[in-house]
Structure formats: structure tokens, C-alpha cells
Amino acid sequence: MSHQHQEKVSYWAIVKNGIIKENTIFRLVISLCPAIAVTNSVKNGFLLGAAVVFVQAMVNSTVALLRNFIHPRIRIPIFMLIISGWVTVVDMLMAAYARAAYKEIGLYIQIIVAFASILARAEVFASKNKVGASFFDGIGSGLGFLVALVTISFFRELLGKGTLIGFTIVPVKPMLIMILPAGGFLVTGLLMGFFNWIDMKFYGGKGAGGVGGH
Amino acid sequence: MMEKEFLKLFELFIAASVINNFVFTRFLGLCIFFGVSKKMETAIGMSITFTAVMVVSAALSWLVFFYIMIPLEITFLKIVIFIGIVAAFVQASDTIMRKISPGLYYKLGVYLALIATNCIIIAVPLINAGEKHTFIESLVFGLGSGIGFGLALTIMASIREKLELADVPRPFRGMPIAWVTTALIALAFTGFSGLITL
């Protein structure tokens, strides 16, 4: 995305890029920990995803707003400071208004601070683009993350507990392994392979081997 | 009395390293886990660096948390401050290592830079603060977690070196098969649950 064409790229295209082409979990294979940690139920997966959408959008906007004042040599510490500030905001909001969920996924909310995807978007996109575009890039990247978490948790909750968002769907005996830690690795691995297969079969891609970042 | 305390620390160590293994039960540090487990040599280098950083950052952040943050009532800033402590410590050890032992620096230095923003490192101080561990308990928890992470990394590296030669279906090459393999190891680790109840 070069600078001359920047204005022509619609916000929708930016959002779509984050959800599909540069999906954090399935395509870039970064920020993986929560993909398993919180996905034993759709509700938890959705909550953490929503927190990430908020943090990413706010961090991107802040960075884009301040980009002309941040000296390039100290940009990473400044980005970290901005990220940890917004994570603290979400952490405190969650602790105040969603106590039950916070008990389960609180640690992972705090750990958003160390997600490579957040820092990566700030560095790659927000530090070079205007506030509006950066905001929507944050929304897109966050939504990609949210979609991935909800997809994984959909399969795990359905197969592991026979429920979806707490409602019983399948009245048969569920597969316990799916809500165990092992199930998270298994479902994510299989989904990754499945998306690679689609990519290879229909789009002639090479499949994502993963970049192996954080 | 002494014996009882020592036993408790030992239990904490086993719980942190095996039962609540950071990778297989708590799902932390996965990116590094999948990123550097391709070769045995790098996996071992990484494990040593991580364990050292985890113990030292556990100690530093405990001191700051209990002697500065609690008296000043600024515990709500713990995320910002812990990230700062870890980043500053990693930067300092990077510089010191380059001066004192350049050989070791070239072996481990690459990983040191990666550590500062890793969730597994920031998780240790956060869990210590959340569980209100004492100073010694924090150190033991950091050590146990680091060794548990090293264990996971070396197991995975030894499997993946063999996996390179296996005939894996094309869409599953690389990451996906590594995840499926991890699922099987995690299943084995489930066997440890209930060994010690704290």
C-alpha cells in the first residue's frame, strides 16, 4: 500500500484485509496463547476478542495521532507505554463491570500487553498512516482476531460440552478432550490445516507456514 | 517447621513446572514455543535464557511491587510497571553481556531481544502479584515455570527434528502439524493433573 494510493483505499478494504488476508491467528500465526487459553467457551473467546478490538483500535489511533511527535529511535518503548496504558483501561473496566468473566480470563486480558499483533500493527500501519485509516486498521486486525477466537471456541464448546453460549445443542455425550487443553491445540491445528487447504486448492496459495513471532 | 516450608516450596516448584506447565496447561509463550522449537540447539539456548530472565524479573518485580507499589497504592499500574521492569532488565543484561562475554552474547543475544515483549515473561510477575507469593515463593515459581518451559521446548524440538523428515500432507506442513503434535503432548501432560493440589 504505497502513499500515493493511500487515499483511494477504502476503510472497508482495510478492515477486510485484517480479517481475511492478514488474519492474526490463522495467517500470520502470532499472538497464539489466547487462541487456546480462553476458547473453551464462545463467551470467553468473544470477550477477549472484543477487548483486543478495543485495545488495537485505540492504540492505533493514539499512535497515528502522535506519530509526528515520536522520535523514531525511542518509538518502541513509547508504543509499549501506549499499549500498556490502554490495556490497563480495559483491565480495570473488565474488573469493574464483568467480574465473573474477569476471574476466568483476567490474566489473559493483562497479557494483551505482550501481544505481538498489537505492537506489529502500531509499527507497520499506524506509525505511517492517518488517524482514520489507522483506527479502521485496528478494528480490522482486532476483528480478525475475534473471528478466529470465536471460530475455535465454536468447535470446542460444541464438541466438548455440546452447548453453544451456554445453550444445549447436542444432547449426546460430548467429547471431553475438546475442552481440555489438548483439544485447543488440536482444533487450532486442524483449522489451520483446513484454511491452508482452501488457500492451496482454490486460490493457488502456498499456505501459511507461520512467521514464528510472538 | 523448616521441613514443612521446604516441602511447600518443592510442591510449588513441581506444580509450576509440570502440572501447570506454562505451555501445555496455561498456554503462555506459545509463539516462542512454536517459533524456536525447530532445532534442538536453539531450543536449549532459549530455555536457559528464559529461565534466567524469569527468575531475575520475578525477584525485581516482587521487590518493586511490595516495597514501592503497595505502599504508594499504585498497584493498578502493575501492567505498565512490570513491562517496564522486564524491558529495562533485558536491555541492561543485553548490554552487560555484550561487554563481558561476547561469545555467549552471540549465542543468546538474538533471543534476548525477543524476550522483552513475551507474554510468558510478563506472566510470572503478574501471577506472583495476583497470588500474593512471598519473595522466596516468587523465586521458586519463576524457576519452576522457566524449567517447565524449557522442558516443553526441548520435548517439542526433539520431535520436530524428526518431523522434518516425515511425509506430512501438504496443507499440514509446518505450523498445523506442530499444533496437532502439541495436542498429543498436552494430552500426556494432562496425566500430571491432580498430582499435587495446592
Short mmCIF file of C-alpha atoms in Angstrom, two decimals:
data_model
loop_
_atom_site.label_atom_id
_atom_site.label_comp_id
_atom_site.label_asym_id
_atom_site.label_seq_id
_atom_site.Cartn_x
_atom_site.Cartn_y
_atom_site.Cartn_z
CA MET A 1 0.00 0.00 0.00
CA SER A 2 2.04 2.96 -1.24
CA HIS A 3 1.48 6.53 -0.14
CA GLN A 4 0.06 7.87 -3.43
CA HIS A 5 -2.77 5.35 -3.43
CA GLN A 6 -3.44 5.62 0.24
CA GLU A 7 -6.49 7.85 -0.15
CA LYS A 8 -8.13 5.53 -2.64
CA VAL A 9 -8.06 2.51 -0.34
CA SER A 10 -11.44 2.33 1.34
CA TYR A 11 -11.79 1.77 5.06
CA TRP A 12 -13.74 -1.40 4.28
CA ALA A 13 -10.77 -2.79 2.32
CA ILE A 14 -8.52 -2.09 5.30
CA VAL A 15 -10.92 -3.87 7.67
CA LYS A 16 -11.28 -6.83 5.28
CA ASN A 17 -7.52 -7.16 4.97
CA GLY A 18 -7.24 -7.59 8.74
CA ILE A 19 -10.00 -10.18 8.92
CA ILE A 20 -9.07 -12.41 5.99
CA LYS A 21 -5.75 -11.80 4.28
CA GLU A 22 -3.74 -10.95 7.36
CA ASN A 23 -5.71 -12.86 9.96
CA THR A 24 -3.61 -12.76 13.12
CA ILE A 25 -4.09 -16.36 14.18
CA PHE A 26 -4.61 -18.38 11.02
CA ARG A 27 -2.47 -16.46 8.52
CA LEU A 28 0.23 -14.63 10.45
CA VAL A 29 0.29 -17.22 13.26
CA ILE A 30 1.11 -14.72 16.02
CA SER A 31 -0.48 -13.91 19.40
CA LEU A 32 -1.47 -17.51 19.82
CA CYS A 33 -1.68 -18.00 23.57
CA PRO A 34 -5.28 -16.80 23.95
CA ALA A 35 -6.34 -18.87 20.95
CA ILE A 36 -6.31 -21.85 23.27
CA ALA A 37 -6.42 -20.36 26.71
CA VAL A 38 -9.81 -18.67 26.51
CA THR A 39 -11.54 -20.63 23.77
CA ASN A 40 -13.15 -23.37 25.83
CA SER A 41 -16.36 -21.34 25.61
CA VAL A 42 -17.67 -18.97 22.93
CA LYS A 43 -18.44 -16.32 25.54
CA ASN A 44 -14.86 -16.10 26.80
CA GLY A 45 -13.47 -16.17 23.27
CA PHE A 46 -15.78 -13.34 22.26
CA LEU A 47 -14.98 -11.26 25.36
CA LEU A 48 -11.23 -11.42 24.88
CA GLY A 49 -11.67 -10.77 21.16
CA ALA A 50 -13.76 -7.69 21.92
CA ALA A 51 -11.11 -6.45 24.37
CA VAL A 52 -8.46 -6.85 21.67
CA VAL A 53 -10.58 -4.97 19.08
CA PHE A 54 -10.89 -2.07 21.52
CA VAL A 55 -7.22 -2.04 22.52
CA GLN A 56 -5.99 -2.34 18.94
CA ALA A 57 -8.25 0.43 17.64
CA MET A 58 -7.35 2.79 20.47
CA VAL A 59 -3.62 2.04 20.31
CA ASN A 60 -3.58 2.54 16.54
CA SER A 61 -5.46 5.85 16.82
CA THR A 62 -3.17 7.11 19.60
CA VAL A 63 -0.02 6.14 17.72
CA ALA A 64 -1.31 7.71 14.49
CA LEU A 65 -2.23 10.86 16.37
CA LEU A 66 1.21 11.17 17.97
CA ARG A 67 3.27 9.79 15.10
CA ASN A 68 4.80 13.15 14.18
CA PHE A 69 5.95 13.78 17.74
CA ILE A 70 7.54 10.39 18.46
CA HIS A 71 11.25 10.23 17.78
CA PRO A 72 11.91 7.10 15.68
CA ARG A 73 14.71 5.85 17.94
CA ILE A 74 12.56 5.59 21.03
CA ARG A 75 9.35 4.59 19.28
CA ILE A 76 9.16 1.02 20.61
CA PRO A 77 9.21 2.00 24.33
CA ILE A 78 6.64 4.72 23.59
CA PHE A 79 4.42 2.23 21.77
CA MET A 80 4.74 -0.17 24.72
CA LEU A 81 3.73 2.63 27.07
CA ILE A 82 0.67 3.48 24.97
CA ILE A 83 -0.31 -0.20 24.71
CA SER A 84 0.07 -0.90 28.42
CA GLY A 85 -1.95 2.23 29.16
CA TRP A 86 -4.90 1.07 27.07
CA VAL A 87 -4.62 -2.49 28.38
CA THR A 88 -4.82 -1.11 31.92
CA VAL A 89 -8.01 0.73 30.94
CA VAL A 90 -9.62 -2.47 29.62
CA ASP A 91 -8.34 -4.44 32.61
CA MET A 92 -9.95 -2.02 35.06
CA LEU A 93 -13.20 -1.81 33.06
CA MET A 94 -13.47 -5.60 32.98
CA ALA A 95 -12.68 -5.91 36.67
CA ALA A 96 -15.39 -3.39 37.47
CA TYR A 97 -18.20 -4.44 35.13
CA ALA A 98 -17.66 -8.12 34.29
CA ARG A 99 -16.41 -9.69 37.48
CA ALA A 100 -17.36 -13.31 36.74
CA ALA A 101 -15.69 -13.34 33.33
CA TYR A 102 -12.71 -11.41 34.69
CA LYS A 103 -11.98 -14.24 37.17
CA GLU A 104 -11.56 -16.64 34.25
CA ILE A 105 -9.79 -14.56 31.62
CA GLY A 106 -8.30 -11.71 33.66
CA LEU A 107 -4.71 -12.90 33.30
CA TYR A 108 -5.09 -13.07 29.53
CA ILE A 109 -6.59 -9.57 29.41
CA GLN A 110 -3.48 -8.28 31.18
CA ILE A 111 -1.29 -10.23 28.80
CA ILE A 112 -2.74 -8.42 25.77
CA VAL A 113 0.12 -6.02 26.53
CA ALA A 114 2.60 -8.59 25.19
CA PHE A 115 0.66 -9.49 22.03
CA ALA A 116 2.89 -9.09 19.02
CA SER A 117 -0.12 -8.34 16.83
CA ILE A 118 -0.83 -5.08 18.69
CA LEU A 119 2.74 -3.81 18.52
CA ALA A 120 3.06 -5.02 14.94
CA ARG A 121 0.03 -3.04 13.72
CA ALA A 122 1.22 0.08 15.54
CA GLU A 123 4.65 -0.25 13.93
CA VAL A 124 3.62 -1.37 10.44
CA PHE A 125 0.46 0.67 9.90
CA ALA A 126 -0.38 3.30 12.50
CA SER A 127 3.06 4.93 12.62
CA LYS A 128 2.81 5.63 8.87
CA ASN A 129 -0.88 6.42 8.32
CA LYS A 130 -3.58 8.93 9.26
CA VAL A 131 -5.79 8.53 12.31
CA GLY A 132 -8.93 7.41 10.42
CA ALA A 133 -7.20 4.69 8.42
CA SER A 134 -5.27 3.55 11.49
CA PHE A 135 -8.45 3.31 13.54
CA PHE A 136 -10.07 1.06 10.92
CA ASP A 137 -6.89 -0.97 10.55
CA GLY A 138 -7.08 -1.59 14.29
CA ILE A 139 -10.73 -2.57 14.03
CA GLY A 140 -9.96 -4.94 11.13
CA SER A 141 -6.98 -6.57 12.76
CA GLY A 142 -8.87 -6.92 16.04
CA LEU A 143 -11.93 -8.35 14.28
CA GLY A 144 -9.73 -10.90 12.52
CA PHE A 145 -8.52 -11.97 15.92
CA LEU A 146 -12.07 -12.05 17.30
CA VAL A 147 -13.34 -14.12 14.37
CA ALA A 148 -10.52 -16.62 14.85
CA LEU A 149 -11.21 -16.94 18.59
CA VAL A 150 -14.95 -17.37 18.06
CA THR A 151 -14.36 -19.98 15.34
CA ILE A 152 -12.06 -22.03 17.55
CA SER A 153 -14.30 -21.72 20.59
CA PHE A 154 -17.38 -22.61 18.47
CA PHE A 155 -15.93 -26.03 17.68
CA ARG A 156 -14.52 -26.58 21.15
CA GLU A 157 -17.67 -25.70 23.04
CA LEU A 158 -19.94 -27.57 20.63
CA LEU A 159 -17.86 -30.74 20.62
CA GLY A 160 -16.59 -30.53 24.19
CA LYS A 161 -19.72 -29.57 26.11
CA GLY A 162 -22.45 -29.98 23.50
CA THR A 163 -23.52 -26.38 24.13
CA LEU A 164 -23.20 -23.00 22.43
CA ILE A 165 -23.03 -19.81 24.52
CA GLY A 166 -24.45 -21.92 27.34
CA PHE A 167 -27.44 -23.39 25.46
CA THR A 168 -27.57 -27.14 24.97
CA ILE A 169 -27.38 -28.01 21.29
CA VAL A 170 -26.27 -31.61 21.14
CA PRO A 171 -27.90 -33.77 23.81
CA VAL A 172 -25.39 -36.62 23.37
CA LYS A 173 -22.32 -37.31 25.48
CA PRO A 174 -19.70 -34.73 24.45
CA MET A 175 -16.01 -35.30 23.79
CA LEU A 176 -14.27 -34.15 26.95
CA ILE A 177 -10.92 -33.80 25.18
CA MET A 178 -12.15 -30.73 23.31
CA ILE A 179 -12.41 -28.55 26.38
CA LEU A 180 -9.16 -29.93 27.79
CA PRO A 181 -6.00 -28.02 26.85
CA ALA A 182 -5.14 -30.67 24.27
CA GLY A 183 -8.40 -30.00 22.41
CA GLY A 184 -7.44 -26.37 21.91
CA PHE A 185 -4.18 -27.29 20.24
CA LEU A 186 -5.94 -29.95 18.16
CA VAL A 187 -8.81 -27.74 16.93
CA THR A 188 -6.48 -24.83 16.11
CA GLY A 189 -4.06 -27.12 14.27
CA LEU A 190 -6.83 -28.76 12.25
CA LEU A 191 -8.43 -25.40 11.39
CA MET A 192 -5.06 -24.03 10.28
CA GLY A 193 -4.55 -27.04 8.04
CA PHE A 194 -8.09 -26.66 6.69
CA PHE A 195 -7.58 -22.99 5.79
CA ASN A 196 -4.24 -23.84 4.19
CA TRP A 197 -6.01 -26.50 2.14
CA ILE A 198 -8.65 -23.98 0.97
CA ASP A 199 -5.91 -21.50 0.14
CA MET A 200 -3.99 -24.06 -1.90
CA LYS A 201 -6.95 -25.67 -3.62
CA PHE A 202 -8.96 -22.59 -4.62
CA TYR A 203 -6.57 -19.66 -4.58
CA GLY A 204 -3.30 -21.30 -5.56
CA GLY A 205 -1.59 -20.04 -2.42
CA LYS A 206 1.33 -21.69 -0.73
CA GLY A 207 -0.31 -21.97 2.68
CA ALA A 208 0.83 -20.23 5.82
CA GLY A 209 3.83 -21.80 7.47
CA GLY A 210 3.75 -19.10 10.11
CA VAL A 211 6.27 -16.39 10.75
CA GLY A 212 7.07 -17.63 14.23
CA GLY A 213 6.82 -14.30 16.02
CA HIS A 214 5.25 -13.70 19.37
CA MET B 1 8.72 -26.39 60.70
CA MET B 2 11.63 -25.87 58.30
CA GLU B 3 10.86 -29.15 56.62
CA LYS B 4 7.25 -28.25 56.07
CA GLU B 5 8.17 -24.99 54.39
CA PHE B 6 10.71 -26.67 52.19
CA LEU B 7 8.09 -29.23 51.19
CA LYS B 8 5.69 -26.45 50.27
CA LEU B 9 8.29 -24.81 48.06
CA PHE B 10 9.04 -28.12 46.42
CA GLU B 11 5.34 -28.63 45.71
CA LEU B 12 5.14 -25.14 44.23
CA PHE B 13 8.12 -25.94 42.02
CA ILE B 14 6.59 -29.20 40.73
CA ALA B 15 3.22 -27.53 40.25
CA ALA B 16 4.74 -24.66 38.26
CA SER B 17 6.99 -26.80 36.09
CA VAL B 18 4.91 -29.89 35.35
CA ILE B 19 1.28 -29.70 36.45
CA ASN B 20 0.56 -26.11 35.50
CA ASN B 21 3.14 -26.18 32.72
CA PHE B 22 3.17 -22.78 31.07
CA VAL B 23 2.90 -24.18 27.57
CA PHE B 24 0.63 -27.18 27.95
CA THR B 25 -1.80 -26.07 30.65
CA ARG B 26 -1.58 -22.31 30.90
CA PHE B 27 -0.96 -21.70 27.18
CA LEU B 28 1.63 -18.99 27.59
CA GLY B 29 4.67 -18.37 25.44
CA LEU B 30 3.18 -20.30 22.55
CA CYS B 31 4.59 -18.05 19.86
CA ILE B 32 8.12 -18.58 21.10
CA PHE B 33 7.34 -22.24 21.66
CA PHE B 34 6.35 -22.73 18.03
CA GLY B 35 8.88 -20.24 16.74
CA VAL B 36 12.10 -21.66 18.14
CA SER B 37 11.36 -25.35 18.60
CA LYS B 38 12.62 -26.28 15.14
CA LYS B 39 16.17 -27.01 16.29
CA MET B 40 17.43 -28.62 19.49
CA GLU B 41 20.39 -26.24 19.88
CA THR B 42 18.34 -23.05 19.73
CA ALA B 43 15.69 -24.60 21.97
CA ILE B 44 18.26 -25.26 24.71
CA GLY B 45 19.79 -21.78 24.40
CA MET B 46 16.35 -20.25 24.61
CA SER B 47 15.36 -22.33 27.66
CA ILE B 48 18.42 -21.24 29.62
CA THR B 49 17.96 -17.56 28.74
CA PHE B 50 14.27 -17.66 29.58
CA THR B 51 14.73 -19.37 32.94
CA ALA B 52 17.36 -16.84 33.98
CA VAL B 53 15.27 -13.86 32.90
CA MET B 54 12.16 -15.26 34.59
CA VAL B 55 13.87 -15.75 37.97
CA VAL B 56 15.52 -12.32 37.94
CA SER B 57 12.43 -10.47 36.75
CA ALA B 58 10.34 -12.31 39.37
CA ALA B 59 12.75 -11.06 42.06
CA LEU B 60 12.94 -7.48 40.75
CA SER B 61 9.22 -7.10 40.27
CA TRP B 62 8.46 -8.60 43.69
CA LEU B 63 10.71 -6.01 45.35
CA VAL B 64 9.14 -3.17 43.39
CA PHE B 65 5.62 -4.47 43.95
CA PHE B 66 5.88 -4.90 47.73
CA TYR B 67 8.21 -2.04 48.65
CA ILE B 68 7.11 0.65 46.20
CA MET B 69 3.74 -0.09 44.61
CA ILE B 70 1.81 -1.33 47.66
CA PRO B 71 2.94 1.49 50.00
CA LEU B 72 2.14 4.09 47.32
CA GLU B 73 -1.14 2.33 46.44
CA ILE B 74 -0.38 2.24 42.73
CA THR B 75 -0.94 -1.49 42.20
CA PHE B 76 -3.36 -0.70 39.38
CA LEU B 77 -0.33 0.36 37.36
CA LYS B 78 1.21 -3.09 37.62
CA ILE B 79 0.99 -3.90 33.89
CA VAL B 80 2.83 -0.73 32.89
CA ILE B 81 5.45 -1.06 35.62
CA PHE B 82 6.15 -4.78 35.15
CA ILE B 83 6.60 -4.36 31.40
CA GLY B 84 8.98 -1.50 32.15
CA ILE B 85 11.00 -3.55 34.64
CA VAL B 86 11.30 -6.52 32.30
CA ALA B 87 12.23 -4.36 29.30
CA ALA B 88 14.82 -2.40 31.29
CA PHE B 89 16.33 -5.57 32.75
CA VAL B 90 16.53 -7.27 29.37
CA GLN B 91 18.14 -4.18 27.83
CA ALA B 92 20.65 -3.99 30.68
CA SER B 93 21.62 -7.66 30.51
CA ASP B 94 21.94 -7.32 26.75
CA THR B 95 24.47 -4.52 27.17
CA ILE B 96 26.35 -6.16 30.05
CA MET B 97 26.57 -9.49 28.27
CA ARG B 98 27.94 -7.90 25.11
CA LYS B 99 30.74 -6.29 27.15
CA ILE B 100 31.58 -9.18 29.49
CA SER B 101 31.12 -12.28 27.38
CA PRO B 102 30.76 -11.61 23.65
CA GLY B 103 30.81 -15.35 22.89
CA LEU B 104 27.72 -16.02 24.98
CA TYR B 105 26.16 -12.83 23.64
CA TYR B 106 26.34 -14.00 20.06
CA LYS B 107 24.80 -17.31 21.08
CA LEU B 108 21.92 -15.95 23.13
CA GLY B 109 21.76 -12.27 22.23
CA VAL B 110 19.33 -12.83 19.39
CA TYR B 111 16.79 -14.30 21.79
CA LEU B 112 17.33 -11.70 24.48
CA ALA B 113 15.88 -9.03 22.23
CA LEU B 114 12.79 -11.16 21.66
CA ILE B 115 12.15 -11.66 25.34
CA ALA B 116 11.06 -8.19 26.42
CA THR B 117 7.60 -8.38 24.91
CA ASN B 118 6.90 -12.00 25.63
CA CYS B 119 3.78 -12.97 27.48
CA ILE B 120 5.48 -15.80 29.37
CA ILE B 121 7.93 -13.37 30.97
CA ILE B 122 5.34 -10.78 31.91
CA ALA B 123 3.04 -13.52 33.24
CA VAL B 124 5.42 -14.52 36.04
CA PRO B 125 5.33 -11.17 37.90
CA LEU B 126 1.60 -10.83 37.24
CA ILE B 127 0.79 -14.27 38.67
CA ASN B 128 3.16 -13.68 41.61
CA ALA B 129 1.39 -10.41 42.40
CA GLY B 130 -2.04 -11.96 41.93
CA GLU B 131 -1.34 -14.96 44.17
CA LYS B 132 0.48 -12.83 46.77
CA HIS B 133 3.55 -15.08 46.81
CA THR B 134 6.35 -14.37 49.28
CA PHE B 135 9.80 -13.45 47.95
CA ILE B 136 11.17 -17.00 48.08
CA GLU B 137 7.95 -18.40 46.63
CA SER B 138 8.20 -15.92 43.76
CA LEU B 139 11.74 -17.07 43.00
CA VAL B 140 10.74 -20.73 43.13
CA PHE B 141 7.71 -20.04 40.94
CA GLY B 142 9.88 -18.25 38.38
CA LEU B 143 12.43 -21.06 38.38
CA GLY B 144 9.77 -23.77 38.12
CA SER B 145 7.99 -22.00 35.31
CA GLY B 146 11.24 -21.46 33.43
CA ILE B 147 12.27 -25.09 33.76
CA GLY B 148 8.79 -26.23 32.76
CA PHE B 149 9.01 -24.06 29.67
CA GLY B 150 12.47 -25.45 28.87
CA LEU B 151 11.13 -28.98 29.26
CA ALA B 152 8.29 -28.28 26.83
CA LEU B 153 10.66 -26.64 24.35
CA THR B 154 13.18 -29.48 24.34
CA ILE B 155 10.50 -32.19 24.02
CA MET B 156 8.97 -30.33 21.09
CA ALA B 157 12.33 -29.63 19.42
CA SER B 158 13.33 -33.28 19.56
CA ILE B 159 10.02 -34.32 17.96
CA ARG B 160 10.13 -31.63 15.30
CA GLU B 161 13.64 -32.55 14.18
CA LYS B 162 12.19 -35.95 13.27
CA LEU B 163 9.01 -34.43 11.86
CA GLU B 164 11.06 -32.61 9.22
CA LEU B 165 11.65 -35.95 7.52
CA ALA B 166 8.09 -37.24 7.84
CA ASP B 167 5.67 -37.34 4.93
CA VAL B 168 3.06 -34.84 6.12
CA PRO B 169 0.09 -33.87 3.88
CA ARG B 170 0.92 -30.55 2.21
CA PRO B 171 -1.67 -28.27 3.89
CA PHE B 172 -0.48 -29.54 7.25
CA ARG B 173 3.23 -28.92 6.77
CA GLY B 174 4.87 -26.55 9.20
CA MET B 175 2.61 -24.95 11.79
CA PRO B 176 -0.57 -27.09 11.63
CA ILE B 177 1.19 -30.41 12.23
CA ALA B 178 3.22 -28.82 15.04
CA TRP B 179 -0.08 -27.86 16.71
CA VAL B 180 -1.53 -31.33 16.36
CA THR B 181 1.67 -32.78 17.82
CA THR B 182 1.47 -30.36 20.73
CA ALA B 183 -2.10 -31.51 21.33
CA LEU B 184 -0.83 -35.06 21.85
CA ILE B 185 1.94 -33.93 24.24
CA ALA B 186 -0.58 -31.80 26.13
CA LEU B 187 -2.81 -34.85 26.45
CA ALA B 188 0.10 -36.72 28.02
CA PHE B 189 0.70 -33.83 30.41
CA THR B 190 -2.95 -33.97 31.49
CA GLY B 191 -1.86 -37.12 33.31
CA PHE B 192 0.01 -34.95 35.81
CA SER B 193 -3.11 -33.06 36.90
CA GLY B 194 -4.17 -33.87 40.44
CA LEU B 195 -0.64 -34.99 41.38
CA ILE B 196 -0.38 -32.14 43.88
CA THR B 197 -3.25 -29.95 44.97
CA LEU B 198 -2.11 -26.62 46.37
#
